């Protein structure tokens, strides 16, 4: 029979250490958090050999009295909570009282600490958690902890360590995250004597981002600032045009702690849907403030995972907060020009990290929910009514009246309906619509007011004028002291996409006079036929002719017959590829393709009235900033930039 015996405290510490201390990065994280909890204004982290042989954290925080310094290394020794009740309202980063004990049990430690105002400091030396030396010492106010020879007494753990370089960059990542979530603390990081990072500690998240993630990243950001009941979200996200190839630039902080969370990631990415190419990822530094009682950080010993009481609220706060910020930010990147030779360096006006005027323009989550609901669930036209006034065209006449779609084959011009502005007034009126599964008062009554916020007031006389069109591709517009260049294909594509997407009914189709045979690969043909019902909602009616041959009987009204085959080929390829995608994103993908194929092409001639209408929509609607793939619709060239080029300023 097995003999049961209680583990010695040392063995228990070693086991606990396995949870808290995985590698040098975890030591750095715990010590940095302690320094921040101690109220430090400056913290320096230094490592040698990836932090395996030497890791020192120096802070100017509150320090520890001699007795406390020793107690701090006992297991479950913490100054941060006293009883179970305190657990519900933790505001410090640490509270489990395990970190120092755990780190000490697997390393050799030197501690120097002096509380503010105390005459002398304390020095302690520990090995494997046992105090070897203690005594008074002269040292600056604050605390310095040196951790040497990590895992020297646990060879089994040592085996799991990667190269010094890999461990060192993990420590760097840890310091980066702490620097990002504590812009109020000046944080420095030195690796083998070389400074790798240094933040000013001026309390500005933007400065911390600039110093931590680099200038290029800091330039491509949009500020997010929103609130949903008791949840507050602030931070920065990348513009849809400045996405990354992976998620390495996604930083989330909850209650001042870096966290990993699938929920937050998917809420973020949801906000970029249809504005970003597949395979690209937004970057962000987003801080969520949430009352401690609405979450549980204690689920993971390293506290990198969180559990939220109401996931739905958190998801919506992030999704709509980010979406609101993206939609509210002028999506008109400035033209990138090289400074003329001999010119003074460009004034930061144009290149300063996200000019201040772009800030504070986001709707809060409540407003955005209401706004999004009116877009999504907007007026549901009957197919007949829709023929006269396609639903979502909130600011203008329909881009194309179906009556003219037959002409499309011969005259592939952008049909903007070109009616007088008055005619546009009818579909223009925002219609409040029922909102699905919204429980809050603000969201359950999406008011005209809320929908109205989505539109910029349109002056009677436009404050812009179309100067012309360059290269049959770019519309040139003068507005104020700026020139705007509008990519007409990207703009039209986005407008069509929004219109298709907002229509709740099936997409209108046109019957082809003669059925159109379409050549698809065998697999594509099967995928298309399997999804015939879905394709029908998108305006395609197809028939199996056997042996991979398919004929089209109807195609979307927007689509030129000459584009139909290509469109169906792309759709079939997407269906084949996206079999496991969720239906909403699959449908969005199909609509992209249709919008892209139906949109006016670069190089095509566009009539002046059509140009005007396109420009009017681009300048008045907030949802027309990027084509569905994330390319910008409009860029600006300012008077200042021109003056610089001509050396007038
Ligand atoms: P926790 O942070 O969970 O309380 P730790 O083991 O990390 O547990 O630290 C134990 C205690 O030691 C802390 O509660 C704090 O009182 C003290 N302490 C640790 N590091 C510092 C520091 N850098 N400055 C001042 N006090 C510290
Ligand atoms: Mg701690």
XYZ file of C-alpha atoms and ligand atoms in Angstrom:
677
model
C 0.000 0.000 0.000
C 1.258 3.453 -0.826
C 2.488 5.522 2.066
C 1.106 9.048 2.158
C 3.305 11.821 3.482
C 3.206 15.563 3.348
C 5.708 17.264 1.040
C 8.379 19.401 2.608
C 7.866 23.150 2.119
C 10.874 23.192 -0.194
C 9.420 20.561 -2.495
C 6.069 22.341 -2.396
C 7.826 25.566 -3.416
C 9.520 23.805 -6.286
C 6.196 22.543 -7.553
C 4.649 25.993 -7.238
C 7.705 27.456 -8.928
C 6.979 25.272 -11.921
C 3.698 27.120 -12.342
C 4.908 30.655 -11.786
C 8.457 30.494 -13.106
C 8.686 28.897 -16.474
C 11.639 30.812 -17.863
C 13.599 34.048 -17.362
C 10.762 36.004 -18.956
C 8.398 34.944 -16.197
C 10.903 36.101 -13.555
C 11.171 39.469 -15.290
C 7.404 39.753 -15.418
C 6.907 39.055 -11.718
C 9.693 41.399 -10.624
C 8.489 44.174 -12.916
C 4.967 43.822 -11.585
C 6.257 44.004 -8.024
C 8.154 47.180 -8.864
C 5.047 48.754 -10.382
C 2.981 47.681 -7.378
C 5.625 49.324 -5.170
C 4.855 52.635 -6.868
C 8.120 52.868 -8.795
C 8.509 55.697 -11.313
C 11.640 54.206 -12.890
C 12.424 50.553 -13.370
C 15.440 49.043 -15.082
C 15.668 45.431 -16.173
C 19.053 44.024 -17.118
C 19.914 40.541 -18.304
C 22.931 38.555 -19.303
C 22.867 35.270 -21.165
C 19.170 35.546 -21.912
C 18.493 36.084 -18.217
C 19.595 32.572 -17.277
C 22.722 33.561 -15.349
C 21.854 37.139 -14.443
C 18.627 39.114 -14.256
C 18.483 42.346 -12.278
C 15.472 44.581 -11.660
C 16.061 47.955 -10.040
C 13.223 50.201 -8.947
C 12.694 53.427 -7.037
C 9.533 52.195 -5.370
C 8.538 52.050 -1.712
C 11.207 49.559 -0.678
C 10.877 47.097 2.219
C 11.686 47.292 5.906
C 14.215 44.687 7.126
C 11.644 42.222 8.494
C 9.364 42.583 5.501
C 12.239 41.900 3.155
C 12.671 38.473 4.653
C 8.968 37.729 4.962
C 8.486 38.591 1.316
C 10.278 35.367 0.350
C 7.937 33.146 2.337
C 5.240 31.350 0.414
C 1.870 33.132 0.506
C 3.536 36.236 1.876
C 1.901 39.294 0.411
C 1.123 42.790 1.539
C -1.630 43.086 -1.016
C -4.509 41.069 0.367
C -5.448 39.941 3.837
C -8.650 37.983 3.570
C -10.886 36.317 1.030
C -13.011 39.439 0.714
C -10.076 41.374 -0.723
C -9.883 38.970 -3.651
C -12.905 40.582 -5.258
C -11.366 44.020 -5.461
C -7.723 43.572 -6.329
C -6.123 46.580 -7.907
C -2.484 45.526 -7.675
C -0.720 43.293 -10.163
C 0.443 40.744 -7.597
C -1.589 39.274 -4.791
C -0.916 35.554 -4.662
C 2.216 36.094 -2.623
C 3.983 33.274 -4.464
C 6.287 34.926 -6.892
C 9.278 35.770 -4.740
C 9.107 32.426 -2.929
C 8.872 30.570 -6.199
C 11.715 32.448 -7.884
C 13.918 32.156 -4.798
C 13.434 28.394 -4.621
C 15.043 27.871 -8.046
C 17.842 30.453 -8.049
C 20.365 32.470 -6.072
C 19.088 35.872 -5.065
C 20.633 39.118 -3.901
C 18.267 41.719 -2.568
C 18.960 45.321 -1.651
C 16.103 47.410 -0.437
C 15.467 50.649 1.419
C 12.123 52.269 2.172
C 11.812 55.977 1.483
C 13.176 57.970 4.405
C 14.820 55.012 6.167
C 18.380 55.543 7.306
C 19.772 52.286 6.146
C 18.752 49.626 3.729
C 18.736 45.855 3.989
C 20.720 43.302 2.088
C 19.706 39.667 1.815
C 21.296 36.714 0.105
C 19.314 33.573 -0.572
C 20.058 30.281 -2.245
C 17.286 27.861 -3.172
C 14.947 29.855 -0.962
C 17.180 29.675 2.139
C 18.483 32.930 3.615
C 22.287 32.697 3.792
C 23.161 36.269 4.712
C 21.270 39.245 6.011
C 22.311 42.649 7.240
C 22.079 46.400 6.939
C 23.412 47.954 3.776
C 23.858 51.317 2.181
C 21.710 51.525 -0.939
C 19.410 53.935 -2.765
C 15.736 54.143 -1.923
C 13.805 51.430 -3.656
C 14.582 47.823 -4.370
C 17.123 45.915 -6.425
C 16.751 42.200 -6.941
C 19.356 40.130 -8.731
C 18.370 36.633 -9.761
C 21.339 34.438 -10.711
C 21.655 30.944 -12.095
C 17.999 30.287 -12.667
C 17.076 26.586 -12.314
C 20.610 25.705 -11.148
C 19.054 23.262 -8.681
C 16.407 21.843 -11.006
C 18.278 20.401 -13.970
C 15.041 18.926 -15.292
C 13.631 22.409 -15.864
C 16.888 23.700 -17.195
C 16.558 21.217 -20.050
C 13.481 23.010 -21.299
C 15.264 26.313 -21.752
C 15.878 27.458 -25.272
C 18.902 29.334 -26.514
C 20.031 32.459 -24.667
C 18.939 34.474 -27.669
C 15.439 32.998 -27.565
C 15.103 33.457 -23.804
C 16.478 36.984 -24.123
C 13.905 37.949 -26.696
C 11.191 36.475 -24.548
C 12.338 38.729 -21.687
C 12.327 41.630 -24.129
C 8.734 40.853 -25.101
C 7.767 40.751 -21.437
C 9.372 44.133 -20.792
C 7.675 45.537 -23.894
C 4.281 44.484 -22.646
C 4.882 45.985 -19.211
C 6.140 49.187 -20.800
C 2.961 49.364 -22.878
C 0.603 48.848 -19.990
C 2.464 51.250 -17.698
C 3.231 54.390 -19.666
C 3.416 56.193 -16.324
C 6.584 54.275 -15.443
C 9.900 54.901 -17.187
C 11.058 51.421 -18.128
C 14.498 50.528 -19.449
C 15.797 47.251 -20.691
C 19.450 46.321 -21.135
C 20.641 43.102 -22.686
C 24.275 42.187 -22.211
C 25.039 45.817 -21.432
C 23.187 47.257 -24.427
C 20.076 49.331 -24.086
C 17.220 47.779 -26.045
C 14.295 49.842 -24.877
C 13.594 52.931 -22.852
C 10.274 54.668 -22.295
C 9.898 58.205 -20.940
C 7.287 57.388 -18.303
C 5.294 60.486 -19.213
C 1.969 58.710 -18.850
C 1.206 58.900 -22.579
C 0.338 55.580 -24.138
C 1.478 56.962 -27.460
C 4.996 57.636 -26.212
C 5.183 54.161 -24.776
C 4.049 52.710 -28.106
C 6.529 54.813 -30.023
C 9.446 53.712 -27.838
C 8.352 50.124 -27.564
C 6.948 49.094 -30.936
C 8.743 51.598 -33.101
C 8.053 54.687 -35.125
C 6.539 52.982 -38.137
C 3.957 51.210 -36.045
C 3.154 54.383 -34.113
C 2.466 56.277 -37.340
C -0.187 53.926 -38.591
C -2.557 54.113 -35.652
C -6.070 55.223 -34.948
C -7.056 56.082 -31.417
C -9.819 54.128 -29.762
C -11.721 55.637 -26.901
C -15.050 54.190 -25.919
C -17.184 53.208 -23.033
C -19.918 50.685 -22.538
C -21.693 50.784 -19.236
C -18.919 50.094 -16.755
C -16.406 48.936 -19.339
C -13.901 51.373 -20.721
C -11.722 50.800 -23.711
C -8.850 52.943 -24.813
C -5.752 52.528 -26.898
C -4.741 52.383 -30.517
C -5.347 50.107 -33.467
C -3.693 49.937 -36.861
C -5.417 51.409 -39.868
C -6.862 48.808 -42.227
C -4.168 49.763 -44.727
C -1.394 49.033 -42.245
C -2.133 45.501 -41.171
C 0.472 42.832 -40.413
C 1.201 39.325 -41.525
C 0.659 37.854 -38.059
C -0.787 38.641 -34.653
C 2.497 39.577 -32.988
C 1.444 43.208 -32.845
C -1.759 42.593 -30.930
C -1.407 43.714 -27.336
C -4.326 43.515 -24.974
C -4.355 44.725 -21.416
C -7.104 44.149 -18.944
C -7.045 45.954 -15.651
C -3.418 46.928 -16.282
C -2.263 43.391 -17.043
C -1.168 41.971 -20.366
C -3.525 39.168 -21.256
C -4.025 36.675 -24.007
C -7.608 36.198 -24.965
C -9.275 34.620 -27.956
C -12.352 36.645 -27.158
C -10.519 39.952 -27.441
C -8.653 38.887 -30.571
C -11.789 37.871 -32.373
C -13.648 41.002 -31.278
C -10.808 43.092 -32.689
C -10.672 41.201 -35.956
C -14.427 41.322 -36.304
C -14.143 45.108 -36.432
C -11.876 44.820 -39.484
C -14.034 42.389 -41.359
C -14.437 43.488 -44.959
C -11.751 46.099 -44.611
C -8.775 43.808 -44.668
C -7.322 41.188 -46.931
C -7.428 37.615 -45.713
C -4.181 36.525 -44.158
C -3.590 40.008 -42.766
C -4.039 40.924 -39.111
C -4.638 44.195 -37.354
C -2.216 45.346 -34.686
C -3.352 47.011 -31.503
C -2.529 48.223 -28.065
C -5.877 48.101 -26.340
C -6.520 48.567 -22.671
C -9.800 47.441 -21.217
C -10.768 48.803 -17.836
C -13.276 46.618 -16.171
C -14.425 46.604 -12.559
C -12.527 43.807 -10.767
C -15.728 42.082 -9.717
C -16.692 41.547 -13.363
C -13.722 39.328 -14.082
C -11.521 36.651 -12.627
C -7.816 36.982 -13.263
C -6.932 34.240 -10.893
C -7.591 31.463 -13.387
C -3.978 31.224 -14.492
C -1.048 31.351 -12.067
C 0.871 33.686 -14.338
C -2.308 35.755 -14.627
C -2.117 35.998 -18.385
C -5.589 34.652 -18.927
C -8.801 36.273 -17.862
C -12.361 35.168 -17.477
C -15.120 37.721 -17.942
C -18.485 37.564 -16.306
C -20.176 38.912 -19.404
C -18.252 37.909 -22.489
C -20.876 39.417 -24.736
C -20.428 42.892 -23.265
C -16.657 42.668 -23.493
C -16.819 41.449 -27.080
C -19.149 44.255 -28.119
C -17.162 46.908 -26.295
C -14.060 45.957 -28.232
C -15.742 45.281 -31.545
C -17.839 48.421 -31.692
C -15.253 50.576 -29.971
C -12.715 49.690 -32.647
C -15.194 49.807 -35.516
C -16.389 53.223 -34.385
C -12.834 54.511 -34.261
C -12.029 53.132 -37.706
C -15.167 54.598 -39.215
C -14.774 57.952 -37.574
C -11.184 58.468 -38.525
C -10.738 60.273 -41.777
C -9.656 57.445 -44.017
C -7.639 59.621 -46.306
C -3.996 58.868 -46.002
C -1.735 61.639 -47.147
C 0.256 61.173 -50.263
C 3.756 60.058 -49.386
C 6.207 62.423 -51.004
C 9.932 62.509 -50.689
C 11.194 65.797 -49.321
C 12.686 67.888 -52.127
C 16.475 67.982 -51.984
C 17.747 70.623 -49.597
C 14.386 71.025 -47.942
C 14.225 71.140 -44.173
C 12.918 67.921 -42.633
C 9.169 67.641 -42.919
C 7.378 69.285 -40.065
C 5.860 66.726 -37.851
C 2.413 68.103 -38.606
C 1.875 65.477 -41.205
C 3.926 62.677 -39.759
C 3.459 63.054 -36.010
C 2.010 59.905 -34.531
C -1.645 60.159 -35.564
C -2.307 63.884 -35.588
C -4.283 65.012 -32.608
C -7.261 66.123 -34.607
C -7.978 62.536 -35.518
C -8.478 61.691 -31.902
C -11.576 61.463 -29.813
C -13.739 60.928 -32.786
C -14.910 57.491 -31.993
C -18.461 56.812 -31.057
C -18.773 54.957 -27.834
C -19.902 51.366 -27.919
C -23.519 52.189 -27.125
C -23.813 54.640 -29.967
C -22.084 52.292 -32.290
C -24.292 49.347 -31.467
C -27.271 51.450 -32.345
C -25.598 52.707 -35.491
C -24.467 49.292 -36.615
C -27.918 47.911 -36.031
C -29.474 50.462 -38.333
C -26.973 49.565 -41.006
C -27.343 45.865 -40.617
C -31.050 45.657 -40.150
C -31.803 48.704 -42.205
C -34.898 49.164 -44.301
C -36.023 46.027 -45.983
C -37.207 46.974 -49.389
C -39.507 44.798 -51.362
C -37.765 43.773 -54.543
C -40.096 46.147 -56.369
C -39.397 49.084 -54.108
C -35.757 48.250 -54.160
C -35.738 48.625 -57.872
C -36.634 52.201 -57.417
C -34.464 52.870 -54.390
C -31.926 50.329 -53.250
C -31.961 50.422 -49.519
C -28.686 51.410 -47.992
C -27.893 54.265 -50.219
C -28.220 56.697 -47.434
C -26.722 59.652 -49.097
C -27.581 59.503 -52.620
C -29.501 58.059 -55.465
C -28.895 54.452 -56.413
C -25.655 53.939 -58.199
C -27.331 52.002 -60.864
C -30.928 51.708 -61.776
C -31.763 48.225 -62.944
C -33.627 49.654 -65.877
C -30.267 50.457 -67.370
C -28.519 47.265 -66.548
C -29.319 45.833 -69.938
C -27.213 48.564 -71.428
C -24.268 47.550 -69.391
C -22.960 45.165 -71.947
C -22.463 47.871 -74.476
C -21.707 50.799 -72.248
C -19.817 49.791 -69.205
C -20.198 53.162 -67.579
C -20.888 53.862 -63.992
C -24.597 54.416 -63.727
C -25.157 56.778 -60.888
C -28.828 57.340 -61.400
C -27.749 60.904 -61.836
C -31.102 62.208 -60.682
C -31.468 65.506 -58.938
C -30.349 65.444 -55.334
C -33.935 65.767 -54.192
C -34.792 62.354 -55.432
C -32.243 60.988 -53.072
C -34.078 62.327 -50.112
C -36.497 59.456 -49.790
C -34.119 56.534 -49.276
C -31.934 58.939 -47.410
C -34.173 59.043 -44.378
C -32.735 56.812 -41.709
C -35.197 54.152 -40.698
C -35.139 52.703 -37.260
C -35.231 48.986 -37.293
C -35.593 46.237 -34.749
C -32.322 45.184 -33.232
C -31.433 41.594 -32.665
C -30.614 40.368 -29.193
C -29.749 43.711 -27.720
C -30.641 44.114 -24.148
C -29.562 47.584 -23.306
C -31.792 50.574 -23.610
C -29.489 52.479 -25.866
C -29.190 49.606 -28.255
C -32.756 48.458 -28.187
C -33.954 51.765 -29.525
C -31.697 52.640 -32.392
C -33.017 56.063 -32.957
C -32.926 58.308 -35.927
C -30.578 60.317 -33.861
C -28.172 57.414 -33.617
C -28.369 56.722 -37.290
C -27.988 60.391 -37.976
C -24.658 60.347 -36.238
C -23.366 58.145 -38.934
C -23.703 60.841 -41.501
C -21.889 64.031 -41.834
C -24.094 66.984 -42.556
C -24.077 67.677 -46.272
C -23.975 71.338 -47.093
C -26.407 72.494 -49.754
C -23.623 73.703 -51.948
C -20.818 71.185 -51.951
C -17.581 72.410 -50.457
C -15.645 70.543 -53.090
C -15.309 70.536 -56.805
C -14.177 67.865 -59.182
C -11.188 69.113 -61.078
C -10.998 66.197 -63.396
C -9.936 62.658 -63.811
C -6.419 61.458 -64.282
C -5.439 58.359 -66.204
C -9.095 57.350 -66.427
C -8.648 56.035 -62.919
C -8.314 58.746 -60.294
C -10.835 61.477 -59.702
C -9.171 64.683 -58.581
C -11.136 66.849 -56.215
C -10.368 70.126 -54.524
C -11.749 70.518 -51.032
C -10.667 73.348 -48.771
C -6.915 73.618 -49.077
C -6.484 70.009 -50.069
C -6.501 67.946 -53.208
C -8.176 64.576 -52.971
C -7.440 61.664 -55.232
C -10.192 59.093 -55.386
C -9.647 55.673 -56.845
C -12.928 55.262 -58.661
C -12.858 51.494 -58.800
C -12.128 51.158 -55.079
C -14.821 53.698 -54.234
C -17.462 52.146 -56.428
C -16.576 48.679 -55.242
C -17.083 49.695 -51.621
C -20.347 51.479 -52.340
C -21.706 48.454 -54.188
C -20.493 46.122 -51.488
C -22.214 48.097 -48.746
C -25.374 48.198 -50.777
C -25.378 44.470 -51.486
C -24.575 43.649 -47.920
C -27.209 45.839 -46.382
C -29.952 44.341 -48.473
C -31.724 41.731 -46.436
C -33.549 40.253 -49.344
C -31.904 38.212 -51.988
C -29.816 40.217 -54.337
C -31.737 41.364 -57.363
C -30.979 39.448 -60.475
C -31.465 39.900 -64.158
C -32.650 37.105 -66.413
C -30.245 36.418 -69.209
C -31.766 36.365 -72.660
C -29.782 33.294 -73.505
C -28.456 30.941 -70.837
C -24.756 31.456 -70.429
C -22.510 28.403 -70.329
C -19.737 28.706 -67.778
C -16.566 26.688 -67.576
C -15.587 25.608 -64.111
C -13.168 23.005 -62.886
C -14.853 19.772 -61.850
C -14.439 20.414 -58.137
C -15.520 24.024 -58.472
C -18.603 22.966 -60.369
C -19.548 20.553 -57.601
C -18.985 23.261 -54.982
C -21.108 25.709 -56.927
C -23.949 23.229 -57.393
C -23.826 22.213 -53.745
C -24.249 25.855 -52.858
C -26.834 26.668 -55.480
C -29.230 27.986 -52.841
C -26.641 30.330 -51.379
C -25.650 31.523 -54.832
C -29.284 32.170 -55.573
C -29.468 34.578 -52.642
C -26.543 36.321 -54.288
C -28.398 36.652 -57.566
C -27.048 33.665 -59.522
C -29.306 30.970 -60.843
C -27.418 28.041 -62.229
C -28.216 24.726 -63.759
C -26.237 21.550 -63.931
C -25.543 20.360 -67.432
C -23.609 17.337 -66.248
C -19.939 16.543 -66.539
C -18.841 19.783 -64.890
C -20.766 21.955 -67.333
C -22.939 24.646 -65.853
C -25.192 27.271 -67.360
C -26.262 30.527 -65.804
C -29.849 31.662 -66.208
C -29.811 34.704 -63.965
C -27.010 36.898 -62.710
C -26.956 39.794 -60.215
C -28.504 42.929 -61.677
C -25.356 44.870 -60.946
C -23.169 42.531 -62.906
C -22.290 42.923 -66.535
C -22.888 39.709 -68.452
C -19.335 39.789 -69.672
C -18.140 39.597 -66.077
C -20.490 36.815 -65.033
C -18.306 33.864 -65.910
C -15.281 35.278 -64.162
C -17.365 36.137 -61.115
C -18.807 32.646 -60.894
C -15.376 31.091 -61.271
C -14.145 33.142 -58.343
C -17.219 32.420 -56.282
C -16.893 28.701 -56.902
C -13.242 28.815 -55.900
C -14.208 30.587 -52.699
C -16.931 28.093 -51.967
C -14.477 25.282 -52.468
C -11.966 26.911 -50.175
C -14.404 28.238 -47.590
C -16.429 25.127 -46.926
C -15.766 25.431 -43.236
C -16.129 29.160 -42.915
C -19.072 30.638 -41.084
C -21.932 31.518 -43.412
C -21.759 35.262 -42.739
C -18.133 35.611 -43.765
C -18.655 33.291 -46.717
C -21.491 35.482 -47.934
C -19.384 38.583 -47.396
C -16.669 36.990 -49.482
C -19.146 36.317 -52.277
C -20.404 39.878 -52.105
C -16.834 41.178 -52.353
C -16.420 39.302 -55.559
C -19.685 40.515 -57.014
C -18.973 44.117 -56.001
C -15.492 43.922 -57.443
C -16.687 42.486 -60.715
C -19.614 44.889 -60.985
C -17.665 48.011 -60.075
C -16.509 50.441 -62.657
C -12.975 49.620 -63.698
C -9.923 51.759 -63.740
C -9.400 52.843 -67.314
C -13.086 53.063 -68.118
C -14.557 56.362 -69.080
C -16.814 57.989 -66.499
C -19.370 60.701 -67.220
C -19.106 63.965 -65.263
C -22.427 63.475 -63.465
C -21.397 59.999 -62.455
C -18.097 61.295 -61.175
C -19.842 63.916 -59.097
C -22.080 61.391 -57.511
C -19.239 59.054 -56.716
C -17.305 61.892 -55.115
C -20.338 63.009 -53.166
C -20.786 59.566 -51.673
C -17.141 59.165 -50.826
C -17.007 62.518 -49.084
C -20.271 62.233 -47.222
C -20.383 58.621 -46.100
C -18.281 57.274 -43.339
C -18.349 53.697 -44.474
C -16.603 54.384 -47.775
C -12.964 54.563 -46.768
C -11.437 51.348 -47.917
C -12.324 48.943 -50.632
C -13.395 45.583 -49.233
C -9.788 44.399 -49.483
C -8.439 47.242 -47.408
C -7.073 49.493 -50.133
C -7.751 53.167 -49.488
C -10.450 54.855 -51.506
C -9.136 58.378 -51.184
C -5.807 60.017 -50.460
C -5.026 63.659 -49.897
C -2.353 66.039 -51.010
C -2.283 69.118 -48.831
C -1.387 72.631 -49.781
C 1.523 72.392 -47.341
C 2.925 69.359 -49.104
C 2.739 71.093 -52.439
C 4.370 74.220 -51.074
C 7.186 72.140 -49.703
C 7.707 70.462 -53.021
C 7.823 73.833 -54.778
C 9.980 75.283 -52.018
C 7.440 77.988 -51.339
C 7.466 77.433 -47.591
P 2.680 39.409 -4.430
O 3.229 40.370 -5.415
O 1.686 38.482 -5.028
O 2.198 40.069 -3.177
P 5.377 38.510 -4.279
O 5.942 37.216 -3.842
O 5.621 38.935 -5.666
O 3.833 38.422 -3.989
O 5.867 39.655 -3.293
C 5.639 39.518 -1.915
C 5.623 40.858 -1.246
O 6.923 41.430 -1.270
C 4.755 41.873 -1.909
O 3.403 41.771 -1.472
C 5.400 43.206 -1.489
O 4.925 43.598 -0.236
C 6.856 42.836 -1.341
N 7.655 43.250 -2.514
C 8.042 42.485 -3.537
N 8.769 43.180 -4.437
C 8.840 44.447 -3.976
C 9.467 45.649 -4.458
N 10.141 45.687 -5.612
N 9.329 46.764 -3.719
C 8.647 46.737 -2.544
N 8.042 45.637 -2.055
C 8.130 44.495 -2.736
Mg 4.292 39.924 -7.087
